Short mmCIF file of C-alpha atoms and ligand atoms in Angstrom, two decimals:
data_model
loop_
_atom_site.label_atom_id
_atom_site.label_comp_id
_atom_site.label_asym_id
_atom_site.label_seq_id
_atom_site.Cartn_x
_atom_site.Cartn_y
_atom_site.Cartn_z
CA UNK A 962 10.97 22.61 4.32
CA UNK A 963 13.73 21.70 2.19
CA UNK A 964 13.84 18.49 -0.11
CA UNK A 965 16.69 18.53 -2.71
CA UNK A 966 16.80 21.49 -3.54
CA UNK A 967 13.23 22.73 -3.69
CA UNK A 968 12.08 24.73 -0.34
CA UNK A 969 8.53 24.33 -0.28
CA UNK A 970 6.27 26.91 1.68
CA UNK A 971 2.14 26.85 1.95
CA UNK A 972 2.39 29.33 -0.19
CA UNK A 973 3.97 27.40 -3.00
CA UNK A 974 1.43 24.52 -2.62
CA UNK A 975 -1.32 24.42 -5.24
CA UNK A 976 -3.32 20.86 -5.55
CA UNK A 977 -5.45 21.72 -8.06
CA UNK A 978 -2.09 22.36 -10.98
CA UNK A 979 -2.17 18.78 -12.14
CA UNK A 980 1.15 19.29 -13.40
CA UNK A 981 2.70 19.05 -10.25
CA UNK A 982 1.61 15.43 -10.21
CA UNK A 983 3.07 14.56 -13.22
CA UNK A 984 6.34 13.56 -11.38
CA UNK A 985 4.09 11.36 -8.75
CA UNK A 986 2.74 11.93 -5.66
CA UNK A 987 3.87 15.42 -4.45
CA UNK A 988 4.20 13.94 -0.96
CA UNK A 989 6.94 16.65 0.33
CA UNK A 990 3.96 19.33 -0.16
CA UNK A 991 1.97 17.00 2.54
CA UNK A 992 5.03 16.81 4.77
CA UNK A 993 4.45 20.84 5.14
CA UNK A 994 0.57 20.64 5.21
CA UNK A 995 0.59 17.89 8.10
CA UNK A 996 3.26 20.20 10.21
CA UNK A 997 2.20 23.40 9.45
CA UNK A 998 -1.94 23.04 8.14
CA UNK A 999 -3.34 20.32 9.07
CA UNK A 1000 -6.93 21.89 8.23
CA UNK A 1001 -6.18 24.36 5.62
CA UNK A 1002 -8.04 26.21 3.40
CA UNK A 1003 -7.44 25.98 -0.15
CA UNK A 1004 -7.65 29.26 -1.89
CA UNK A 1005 -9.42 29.28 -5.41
CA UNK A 1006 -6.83 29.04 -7.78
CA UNK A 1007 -6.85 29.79 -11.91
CA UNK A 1008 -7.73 25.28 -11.51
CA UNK A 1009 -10.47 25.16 -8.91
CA UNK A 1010 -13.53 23.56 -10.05
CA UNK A 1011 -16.00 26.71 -9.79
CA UNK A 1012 -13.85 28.76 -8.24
CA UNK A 1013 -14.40 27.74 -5.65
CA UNK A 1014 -11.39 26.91 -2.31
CA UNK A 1015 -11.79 23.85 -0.79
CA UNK A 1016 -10.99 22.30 2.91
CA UNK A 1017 -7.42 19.69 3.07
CA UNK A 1018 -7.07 17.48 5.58
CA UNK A 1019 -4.06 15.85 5.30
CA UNK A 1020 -3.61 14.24 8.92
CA UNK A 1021 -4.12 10.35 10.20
CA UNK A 1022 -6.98 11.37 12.89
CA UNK A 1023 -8.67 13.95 11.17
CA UNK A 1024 -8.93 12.15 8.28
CA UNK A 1025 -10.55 9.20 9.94
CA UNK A 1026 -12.68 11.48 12.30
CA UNK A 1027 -14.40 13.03 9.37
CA UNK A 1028 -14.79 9.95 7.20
CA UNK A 1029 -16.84 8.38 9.72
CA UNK A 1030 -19.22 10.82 10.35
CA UNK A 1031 -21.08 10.50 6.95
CA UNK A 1032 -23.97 12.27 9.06
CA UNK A 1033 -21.58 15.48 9.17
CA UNK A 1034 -19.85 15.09 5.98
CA UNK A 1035 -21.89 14.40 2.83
CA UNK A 1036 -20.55 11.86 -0.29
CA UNK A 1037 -23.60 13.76 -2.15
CA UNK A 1038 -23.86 17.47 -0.68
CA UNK A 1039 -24.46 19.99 1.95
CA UNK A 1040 -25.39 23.07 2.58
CA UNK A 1041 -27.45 24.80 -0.11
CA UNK A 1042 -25.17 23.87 -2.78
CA UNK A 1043 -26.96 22.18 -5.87
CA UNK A 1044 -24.33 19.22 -6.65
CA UNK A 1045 -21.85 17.57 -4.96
CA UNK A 1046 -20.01 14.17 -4.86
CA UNK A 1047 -16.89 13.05 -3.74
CA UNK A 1048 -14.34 14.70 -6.31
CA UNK A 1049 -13.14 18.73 -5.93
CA UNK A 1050 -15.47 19.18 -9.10
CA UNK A 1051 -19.86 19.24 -7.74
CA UNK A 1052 -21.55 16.54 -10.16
CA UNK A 1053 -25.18 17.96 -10.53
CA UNK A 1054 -27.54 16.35 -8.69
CA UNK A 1055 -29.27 13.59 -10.52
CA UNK A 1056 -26.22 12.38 -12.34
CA UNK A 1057 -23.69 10.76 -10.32
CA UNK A 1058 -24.55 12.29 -6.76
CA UNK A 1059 -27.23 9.93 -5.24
CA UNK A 1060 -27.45 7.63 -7.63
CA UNK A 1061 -24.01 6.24 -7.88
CA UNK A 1062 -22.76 4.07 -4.52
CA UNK A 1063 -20.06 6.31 -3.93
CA UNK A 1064 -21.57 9.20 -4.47
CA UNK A 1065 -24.54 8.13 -2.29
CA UNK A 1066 -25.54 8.67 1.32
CA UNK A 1067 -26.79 6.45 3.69
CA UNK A 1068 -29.77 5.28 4.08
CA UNK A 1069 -30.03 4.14 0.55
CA UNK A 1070 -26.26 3.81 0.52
CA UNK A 1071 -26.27 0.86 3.27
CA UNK A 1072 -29.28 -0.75 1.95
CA UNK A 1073 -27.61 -1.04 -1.52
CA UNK A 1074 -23.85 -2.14 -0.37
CA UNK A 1075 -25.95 -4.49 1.83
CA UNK A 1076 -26.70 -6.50 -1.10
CA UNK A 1077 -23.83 -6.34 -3.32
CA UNK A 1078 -21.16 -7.22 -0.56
CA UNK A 1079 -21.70 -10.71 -0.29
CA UNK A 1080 -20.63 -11.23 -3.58
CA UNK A 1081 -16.81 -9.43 -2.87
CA UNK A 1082 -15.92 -11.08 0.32
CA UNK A 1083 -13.14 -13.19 0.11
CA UNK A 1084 -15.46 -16.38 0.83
CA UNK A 1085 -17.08 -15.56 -2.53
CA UNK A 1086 -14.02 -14.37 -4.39
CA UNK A 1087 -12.46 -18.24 -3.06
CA UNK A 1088 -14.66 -19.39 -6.50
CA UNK A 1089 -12.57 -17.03 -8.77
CA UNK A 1090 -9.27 -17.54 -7.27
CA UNK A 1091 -7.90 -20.78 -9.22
CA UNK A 1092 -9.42 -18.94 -12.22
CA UNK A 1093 -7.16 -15.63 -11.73
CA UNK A 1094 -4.71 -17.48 -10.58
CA UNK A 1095 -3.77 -19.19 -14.02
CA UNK A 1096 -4.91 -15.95 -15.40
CA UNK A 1097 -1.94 -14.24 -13.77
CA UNK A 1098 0.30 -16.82 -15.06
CA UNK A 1099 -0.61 -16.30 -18.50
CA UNK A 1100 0.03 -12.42 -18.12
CA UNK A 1101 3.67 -13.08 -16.61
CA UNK A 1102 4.88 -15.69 -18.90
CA UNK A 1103 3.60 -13.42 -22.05
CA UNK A 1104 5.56 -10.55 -20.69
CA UNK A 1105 8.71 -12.89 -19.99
CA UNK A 1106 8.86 -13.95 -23.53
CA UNK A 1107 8.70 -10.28 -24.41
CA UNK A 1108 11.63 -9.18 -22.43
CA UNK A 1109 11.50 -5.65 -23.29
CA UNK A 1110 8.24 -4.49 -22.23
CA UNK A 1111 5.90 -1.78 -20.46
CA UNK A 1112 4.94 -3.03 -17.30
CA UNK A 1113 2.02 -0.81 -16.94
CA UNK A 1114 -0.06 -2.25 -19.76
CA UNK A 1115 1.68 -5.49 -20.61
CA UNK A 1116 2.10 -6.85 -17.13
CA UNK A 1117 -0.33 -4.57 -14.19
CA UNK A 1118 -3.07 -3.63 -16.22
CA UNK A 1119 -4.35 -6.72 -17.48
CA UNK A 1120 -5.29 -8.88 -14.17
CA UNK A 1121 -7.45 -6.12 -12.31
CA UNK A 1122 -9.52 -6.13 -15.82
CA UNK A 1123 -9.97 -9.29 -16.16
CA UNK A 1124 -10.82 -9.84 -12.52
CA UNK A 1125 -13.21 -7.24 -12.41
CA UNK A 1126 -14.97 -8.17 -15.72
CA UNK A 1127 -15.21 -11.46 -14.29
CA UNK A 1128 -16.73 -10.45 -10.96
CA UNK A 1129 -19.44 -7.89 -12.79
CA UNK A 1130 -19.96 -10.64 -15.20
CA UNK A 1131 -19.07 -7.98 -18.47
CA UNK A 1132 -17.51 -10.51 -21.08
CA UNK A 1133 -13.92 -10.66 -21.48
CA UNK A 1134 -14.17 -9.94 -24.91
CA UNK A 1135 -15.23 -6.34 -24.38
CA UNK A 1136 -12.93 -5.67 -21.10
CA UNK A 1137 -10.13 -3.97 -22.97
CA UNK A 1138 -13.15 -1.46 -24.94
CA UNK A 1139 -14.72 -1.08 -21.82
CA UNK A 1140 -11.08 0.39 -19.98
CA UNK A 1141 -10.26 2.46 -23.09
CA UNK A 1142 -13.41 4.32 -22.47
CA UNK A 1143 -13.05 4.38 -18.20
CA UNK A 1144 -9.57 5.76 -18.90
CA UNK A 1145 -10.68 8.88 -21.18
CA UNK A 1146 -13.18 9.63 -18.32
CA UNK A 1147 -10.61 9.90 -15.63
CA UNK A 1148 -7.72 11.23 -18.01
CA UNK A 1149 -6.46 14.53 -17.38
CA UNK A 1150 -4.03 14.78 -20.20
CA UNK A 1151 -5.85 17.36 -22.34
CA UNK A 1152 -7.95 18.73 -19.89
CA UNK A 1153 -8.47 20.06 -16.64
CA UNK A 1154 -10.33 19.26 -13.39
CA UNK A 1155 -14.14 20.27 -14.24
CA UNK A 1156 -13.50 20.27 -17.70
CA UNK A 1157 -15.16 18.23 -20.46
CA UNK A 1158 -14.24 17.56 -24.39
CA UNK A 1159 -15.59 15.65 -27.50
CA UNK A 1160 -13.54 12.79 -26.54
CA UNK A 1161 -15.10 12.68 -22.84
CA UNK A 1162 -18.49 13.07 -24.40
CA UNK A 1163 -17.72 10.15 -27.06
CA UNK A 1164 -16.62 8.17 -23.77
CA UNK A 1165 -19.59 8.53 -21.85
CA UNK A 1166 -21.87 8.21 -24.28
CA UNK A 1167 -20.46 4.51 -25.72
CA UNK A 1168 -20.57 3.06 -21.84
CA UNK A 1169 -23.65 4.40 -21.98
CA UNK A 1170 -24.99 2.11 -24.80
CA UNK A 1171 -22.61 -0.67 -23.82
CA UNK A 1172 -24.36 -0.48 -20.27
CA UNK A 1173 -27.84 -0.80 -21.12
CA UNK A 1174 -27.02 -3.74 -23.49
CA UNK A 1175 -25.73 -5.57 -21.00
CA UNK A 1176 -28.01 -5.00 -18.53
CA UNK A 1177 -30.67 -5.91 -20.29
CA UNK A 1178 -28.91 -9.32 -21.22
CA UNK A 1179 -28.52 -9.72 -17.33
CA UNK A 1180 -32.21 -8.89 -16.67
CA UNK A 1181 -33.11 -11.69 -19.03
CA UNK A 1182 -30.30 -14.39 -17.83
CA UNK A 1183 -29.28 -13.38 -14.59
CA UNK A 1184 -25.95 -15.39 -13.81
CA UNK A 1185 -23.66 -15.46 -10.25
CA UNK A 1186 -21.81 -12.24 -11.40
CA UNK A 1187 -22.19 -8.51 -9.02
CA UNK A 1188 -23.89 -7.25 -12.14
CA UNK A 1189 -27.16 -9.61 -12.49
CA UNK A 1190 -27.17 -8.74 -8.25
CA UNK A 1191 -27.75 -5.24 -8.92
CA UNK A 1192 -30.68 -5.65 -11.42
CA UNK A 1193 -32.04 -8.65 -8.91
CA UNK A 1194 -31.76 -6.12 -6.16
CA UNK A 1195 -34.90 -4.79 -4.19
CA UNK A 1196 -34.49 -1.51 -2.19
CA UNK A 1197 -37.75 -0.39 -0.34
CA UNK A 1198 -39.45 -2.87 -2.56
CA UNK A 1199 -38.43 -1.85 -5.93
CA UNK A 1200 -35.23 -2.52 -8.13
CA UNK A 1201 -32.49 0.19 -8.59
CA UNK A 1202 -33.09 2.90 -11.49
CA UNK A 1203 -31.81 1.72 -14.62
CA UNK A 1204 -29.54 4.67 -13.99
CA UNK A 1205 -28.06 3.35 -10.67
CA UNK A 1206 -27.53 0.16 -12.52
CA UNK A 1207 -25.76 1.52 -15.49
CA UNK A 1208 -23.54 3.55 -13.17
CA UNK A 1209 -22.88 0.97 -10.87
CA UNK A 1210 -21.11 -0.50 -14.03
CA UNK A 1211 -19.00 2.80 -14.85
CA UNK A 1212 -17.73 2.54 -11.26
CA UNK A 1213 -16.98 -1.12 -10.92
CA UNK A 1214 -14.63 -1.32 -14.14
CA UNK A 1215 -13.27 2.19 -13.04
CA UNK A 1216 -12.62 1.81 -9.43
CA UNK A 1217 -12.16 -2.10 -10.00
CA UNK A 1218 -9.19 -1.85 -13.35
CA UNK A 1219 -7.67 1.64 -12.77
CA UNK A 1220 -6.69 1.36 -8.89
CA UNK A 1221 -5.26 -1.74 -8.45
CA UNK A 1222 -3.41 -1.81 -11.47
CA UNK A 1223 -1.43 1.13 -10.21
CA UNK A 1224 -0.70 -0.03 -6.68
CA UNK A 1225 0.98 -3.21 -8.86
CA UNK A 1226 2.91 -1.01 -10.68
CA UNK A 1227 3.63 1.72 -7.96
CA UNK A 1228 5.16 -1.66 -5.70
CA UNK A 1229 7.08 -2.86 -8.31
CA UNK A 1230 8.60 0.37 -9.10
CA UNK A 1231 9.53 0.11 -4.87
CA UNK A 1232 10.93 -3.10 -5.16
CA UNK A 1233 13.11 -2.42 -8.46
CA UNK A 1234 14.95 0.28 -6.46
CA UNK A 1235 15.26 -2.28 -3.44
CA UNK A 1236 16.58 -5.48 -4.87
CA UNK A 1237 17.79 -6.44 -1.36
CA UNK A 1238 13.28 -6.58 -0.39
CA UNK A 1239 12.56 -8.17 -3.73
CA UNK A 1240 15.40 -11.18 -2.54
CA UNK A 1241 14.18 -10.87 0.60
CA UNK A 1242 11.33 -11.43 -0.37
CA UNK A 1243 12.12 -14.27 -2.80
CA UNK A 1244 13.78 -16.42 -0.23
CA UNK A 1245 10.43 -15.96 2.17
CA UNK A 1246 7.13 -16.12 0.32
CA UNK A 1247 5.60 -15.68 4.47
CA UNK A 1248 6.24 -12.04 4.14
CA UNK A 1249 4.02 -11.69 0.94
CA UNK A 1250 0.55 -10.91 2.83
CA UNK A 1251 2.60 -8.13 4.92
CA UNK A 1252 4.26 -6.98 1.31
CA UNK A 1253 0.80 -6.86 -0.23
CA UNK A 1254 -0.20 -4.16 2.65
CA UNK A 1255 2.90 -2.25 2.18
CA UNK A 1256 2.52 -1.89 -1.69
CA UNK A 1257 -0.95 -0.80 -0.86
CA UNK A 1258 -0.08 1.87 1.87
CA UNK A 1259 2.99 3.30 -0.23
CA UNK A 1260 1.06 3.49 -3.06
CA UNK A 1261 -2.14 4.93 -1.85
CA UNK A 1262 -3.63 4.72 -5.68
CA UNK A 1263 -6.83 6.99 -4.73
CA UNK A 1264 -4.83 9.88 -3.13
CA UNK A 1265 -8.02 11.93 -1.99
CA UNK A 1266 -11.84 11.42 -1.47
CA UNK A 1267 -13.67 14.69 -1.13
CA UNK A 1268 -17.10 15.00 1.40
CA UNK A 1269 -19.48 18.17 1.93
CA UNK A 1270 -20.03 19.43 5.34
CA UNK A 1271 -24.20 19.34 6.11
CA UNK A 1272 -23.01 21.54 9.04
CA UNK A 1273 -20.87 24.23 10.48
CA UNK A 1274 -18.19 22.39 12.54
CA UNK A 1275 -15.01 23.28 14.41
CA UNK A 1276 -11.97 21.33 13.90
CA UNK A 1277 -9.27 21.91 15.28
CA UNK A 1278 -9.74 26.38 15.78
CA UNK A 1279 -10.65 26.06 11.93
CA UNK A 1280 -14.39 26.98 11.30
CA UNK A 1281 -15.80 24.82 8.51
CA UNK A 1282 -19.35 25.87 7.49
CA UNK A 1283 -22.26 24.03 5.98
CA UNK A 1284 -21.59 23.33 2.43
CA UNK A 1285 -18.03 23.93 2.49
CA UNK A 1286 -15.66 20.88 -0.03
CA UNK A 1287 -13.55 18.80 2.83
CA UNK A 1288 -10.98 16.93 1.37
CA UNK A 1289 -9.60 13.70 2.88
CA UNK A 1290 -6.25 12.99 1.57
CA UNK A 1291 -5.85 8.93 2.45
CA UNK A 1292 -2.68 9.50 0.59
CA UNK A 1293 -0.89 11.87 3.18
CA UNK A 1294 -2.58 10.02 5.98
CA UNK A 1295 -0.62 7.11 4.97
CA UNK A 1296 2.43 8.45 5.58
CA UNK A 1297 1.36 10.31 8.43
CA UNK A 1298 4.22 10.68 10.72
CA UNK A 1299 2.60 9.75 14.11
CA UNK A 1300 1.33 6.80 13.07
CA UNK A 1301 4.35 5.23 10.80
CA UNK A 1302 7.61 5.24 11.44
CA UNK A 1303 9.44 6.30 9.09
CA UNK A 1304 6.55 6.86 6.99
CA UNK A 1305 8.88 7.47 3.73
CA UNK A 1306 10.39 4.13 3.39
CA UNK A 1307 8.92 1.09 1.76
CA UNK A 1308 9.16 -1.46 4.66
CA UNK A 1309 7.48 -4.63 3.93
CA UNK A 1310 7.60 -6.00 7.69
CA UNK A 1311 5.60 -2.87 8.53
CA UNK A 1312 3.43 -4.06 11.46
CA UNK A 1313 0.73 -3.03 12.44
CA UNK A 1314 -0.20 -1.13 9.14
CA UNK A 1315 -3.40 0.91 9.25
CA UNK A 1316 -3.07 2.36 6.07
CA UNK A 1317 -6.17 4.11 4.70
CA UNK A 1318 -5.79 3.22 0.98
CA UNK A 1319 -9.26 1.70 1.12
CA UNK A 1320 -10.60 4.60 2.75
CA UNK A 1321 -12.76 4.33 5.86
CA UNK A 1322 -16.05 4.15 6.94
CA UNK A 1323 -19.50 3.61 5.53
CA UNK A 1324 -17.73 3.45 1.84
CA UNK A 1325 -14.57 1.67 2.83
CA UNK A 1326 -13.47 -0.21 -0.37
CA UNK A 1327 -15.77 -2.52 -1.57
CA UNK A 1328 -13.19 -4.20 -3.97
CA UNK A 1329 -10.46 -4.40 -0.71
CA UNK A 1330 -10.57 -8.11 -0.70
CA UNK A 1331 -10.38 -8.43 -4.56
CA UNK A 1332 -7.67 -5.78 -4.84
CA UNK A 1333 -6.06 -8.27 -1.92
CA UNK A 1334 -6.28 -10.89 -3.70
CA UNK A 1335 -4.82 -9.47 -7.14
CA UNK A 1336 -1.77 -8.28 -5.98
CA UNK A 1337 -0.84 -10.57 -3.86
CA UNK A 1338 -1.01 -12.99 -7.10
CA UNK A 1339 0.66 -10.77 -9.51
CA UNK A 1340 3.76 -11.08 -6.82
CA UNK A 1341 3.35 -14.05 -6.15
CA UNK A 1342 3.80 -15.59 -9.81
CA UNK A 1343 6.43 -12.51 -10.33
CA UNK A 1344 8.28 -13.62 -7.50
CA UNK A 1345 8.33 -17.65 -8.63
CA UNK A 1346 9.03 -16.86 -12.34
CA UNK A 1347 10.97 -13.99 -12.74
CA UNK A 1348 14.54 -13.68 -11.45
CA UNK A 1349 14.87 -8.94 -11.22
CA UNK A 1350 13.11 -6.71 -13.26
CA UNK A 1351 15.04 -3.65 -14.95
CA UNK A 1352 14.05 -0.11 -15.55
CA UNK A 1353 14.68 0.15 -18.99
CA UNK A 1354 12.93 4.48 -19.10
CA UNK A 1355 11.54 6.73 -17.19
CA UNK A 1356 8.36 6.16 -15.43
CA UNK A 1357 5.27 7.97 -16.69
CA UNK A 1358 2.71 9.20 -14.43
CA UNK A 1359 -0.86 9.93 -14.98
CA UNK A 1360 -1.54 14.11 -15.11
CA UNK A 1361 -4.47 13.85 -12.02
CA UNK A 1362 -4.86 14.70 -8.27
CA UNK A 1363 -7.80 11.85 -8.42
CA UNK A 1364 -5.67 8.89 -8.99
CA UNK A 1365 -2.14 8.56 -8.64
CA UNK A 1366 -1.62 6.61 -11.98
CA UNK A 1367 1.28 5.10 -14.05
CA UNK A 1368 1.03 5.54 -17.55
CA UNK A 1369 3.89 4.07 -18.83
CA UNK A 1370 6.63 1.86 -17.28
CA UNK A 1371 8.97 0.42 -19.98
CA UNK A 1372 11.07 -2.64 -17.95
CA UNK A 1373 13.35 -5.20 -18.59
CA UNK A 1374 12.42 -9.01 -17.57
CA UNK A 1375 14.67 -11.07 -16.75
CA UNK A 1376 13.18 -15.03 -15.93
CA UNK A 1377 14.26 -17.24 -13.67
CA UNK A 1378 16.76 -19.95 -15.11
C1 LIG B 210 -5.79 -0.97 -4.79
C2 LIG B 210 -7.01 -0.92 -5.25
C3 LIG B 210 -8.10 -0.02 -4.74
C4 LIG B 210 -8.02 1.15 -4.04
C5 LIG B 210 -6.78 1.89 -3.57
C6 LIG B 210 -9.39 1.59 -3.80
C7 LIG B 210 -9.73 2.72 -3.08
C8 LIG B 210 -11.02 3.03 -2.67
C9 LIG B 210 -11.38 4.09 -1.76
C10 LIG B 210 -10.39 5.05 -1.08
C11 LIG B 210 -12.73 4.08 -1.60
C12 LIG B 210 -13.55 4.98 -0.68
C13 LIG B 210 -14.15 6.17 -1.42
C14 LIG B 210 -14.78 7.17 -0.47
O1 LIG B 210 -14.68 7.03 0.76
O2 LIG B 210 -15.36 8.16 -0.98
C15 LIG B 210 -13.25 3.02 -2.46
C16 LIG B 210 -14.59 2.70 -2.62
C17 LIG B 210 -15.04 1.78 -3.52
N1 LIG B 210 -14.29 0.89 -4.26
FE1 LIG B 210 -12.27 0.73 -4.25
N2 LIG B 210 -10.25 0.70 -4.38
C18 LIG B 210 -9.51 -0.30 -4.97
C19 LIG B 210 -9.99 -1.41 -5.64
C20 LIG B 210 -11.31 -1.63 -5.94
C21 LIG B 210 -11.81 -2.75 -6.71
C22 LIG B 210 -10.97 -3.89 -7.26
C23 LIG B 210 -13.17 -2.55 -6.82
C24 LIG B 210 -14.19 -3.40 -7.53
C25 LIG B 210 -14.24 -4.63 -7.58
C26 LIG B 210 -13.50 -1.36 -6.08
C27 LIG B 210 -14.78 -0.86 -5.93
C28 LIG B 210 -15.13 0.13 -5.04
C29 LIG B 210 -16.50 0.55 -4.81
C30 LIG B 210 -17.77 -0.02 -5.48
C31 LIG B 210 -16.45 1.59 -3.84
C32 LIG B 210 -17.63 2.37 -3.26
C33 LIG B 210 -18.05 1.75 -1.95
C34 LIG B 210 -19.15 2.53 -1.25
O3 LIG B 210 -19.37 3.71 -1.55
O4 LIG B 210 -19.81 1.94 -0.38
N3 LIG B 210 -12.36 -0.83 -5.58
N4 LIG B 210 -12.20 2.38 -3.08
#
């Protein structure tokens, strides 16, 4: 297939060199995959975790097919492999896999998320919204007054951490020590997929303390916050395991800060190459919800979620056995021809827009309404108080095939008169 210049065959396409998403999302690599390979095998490569190849699945229907059968595909493992989890690299069993919520099968899975939901849906979220809402304005107006700034971590970073320290309850105070450490853990910049390093260990080790500090202070003053839920919680009559607790933590201010920050930056960077959407948009606040779904589809911030097969299946003439890494690329699904038109352009009257950003299924997003609500504020106080917004540099992506991130975004503000 040709794009520019670059023809890209199967043979060319390696997801495990992180390199290659150092430019963004390689979405022209997915174009081929979806025509040509729907279910292809991905040969071990000098990058694979263990050496090992791994399943892609990079249409719509496939994609949703396997994510709801978690009986048939595994978020902890399969087959007679010792680890597992849902990223190319197996956790061991006993860290992450089956003790974090992600990472965790049903039936302790649903009995878990049946607690904690009530506190994320949007009813409960209602009691945080004037809160964020001035929150947001103080993030846009600081960035206004700086003109010249990096949108990243001046303007999209800082209302997904503060919402999601709010909603575990970790004190504001600590949210910005609490990233710094999240991001080392899923940086790839000096490292690659499998690897670890001092600086990882160092990471780890300070949530670690941080965690059980805080938990404790929860245990002895619960408050309203997700965080004193999970160490009220009662699953088959006893709480969770001081370890599910403290990882519950890692994954909240991970999934919660580093996500939705990026699908804020990845739509702005949309609508500073379409100024004629960004007026449009302007003149007809109406089409923000629609927008909001848009940003999240194009954006696709968690490009893949891996599963384990517990059994040897047939899809589509490809044999996958028991045990075998299936990866679900939400990112390619999104943009899966058969089910957008003209999947490659930002359209923000897109309707009906089934995007899989949030994934699907027994572990379909448990932030979604949060994440909902946070963008759809950034935009909207964007929107009211700032007239365009300049490129003012290149943007800089995030070296990973686990999240599609923006490191750097240097911009130009320009407020509203
Ligand atoms: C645009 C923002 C976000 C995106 C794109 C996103 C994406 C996803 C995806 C794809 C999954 C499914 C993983 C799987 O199937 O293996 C997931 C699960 C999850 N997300 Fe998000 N997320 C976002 C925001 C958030 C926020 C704000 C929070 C926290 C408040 C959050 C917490 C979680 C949790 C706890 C799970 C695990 C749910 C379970 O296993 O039952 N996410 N997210």
């Amino acid at each position: 297939m040709r794009h520019g210049r670059a023809v890209v065959t199967l043979d060319h396409i390696d997801l495990t060199d992180l390199d290659r998403f150092t430019t963004g999302f390689p979405h022209h690599d997915f174009d081929v995959l979806r025509r040509e390979a729907p279910i292809w095998w991905h040969a071990p490569t000098d990058h694979t975790p263990g050496g090992e190849g791994f399943w892609v699945l990079s249409r719509y229907d496939d994609i949703v097919a396997v994510a709801t059968d978690s009986t048939g595909f595994s978020s902890e493992g399969g087959g007679d492999r010792e680890g597992g989890g849902t990223t190319l690299e197996d956790m061991p069993r006993g860290s992450a896999v089956g003790s974090l919520l992600n990472m965790m099968d049903d039936p302790r899975h649903a009995k878990i998320r049946k607690q904690l939901a009530p506190s994320t849906t949007p009813r409960a979220l209602r009691a945080m919204e004037a809160e964020l809402a001035e929150r947001a304005t103080t993030i846009v107006e600081s960035a206004i007054a700086k003109q010249d700034c990096d949108f990243l971590v001046d303007v999209a970073a800082e209302l997904p951490l503060q919402a999601v320290a709010r909603l575990a309850g970790v004190p504001q105070a600590d949210r910005h020590e609490l990233m710094n450490w999240a991001n080392v853990i899923l940086d790839y910049d000096d490292r690659e997929v499998g690897e670890t390093n001092d600086r990882l260990q160092a990471a780890h080790a300070r949530m670690f303390t941080y965690g059980v500090e805080l938990l404790e202070r929860k245990r002895a003053a619960p408050g309203d916050d997700l965080l004193s839920v999970v160490t009220q919680a009662i699953i088959d009559g006893r709480p969770l395991t001081e370890h599910e607790q403290r990882l519950f933590l890692s994954l909240i201010i991970a999934a919660g800060s580093e996500t939705t920050r990026n699908s804020i930056a990845h739509g702005m960077a949309a609508l500073v190459e379409r100024p004629d959407v960004w007026e449009r948009l302007r003149a007809d606040g109406s089409l923000l919800p629609n927008a909001v779904e848009e940003i999240l589809r194009w954006s696709s911030s968690t490009p893949y979620n891996r599963r384990t097969a517990t059994r040897d299946v047939d899809l589509r003439g490809r044999h996958i056995a028991a045990g075998d890494k299936v990866t679900l690329w939400w990112s390619s699904a999104n943009r899966d021809e058969t089910v957008f038109d003209d999947p490659h352009v930002f359209d923000i009257e897109r309707t009906p827009n089934p995007h899989l950003s949030f994934g699907r299924g027994v572990h379909f997003c448990l932030g979604a309404s949060l994440a909902r609500m946070e963008i759809r504020m950034m935009f909207e106080t964007l929107l009211d108080r700032v007239d365009r917004i300049e490129m003012s540099g290149p943007v800089e992506y995030v070296r990973s095939n686990k999240h599609t991130g923006v490191r750097h975004m240097p911009v130009r503000i320009v407020a509203t008169h």
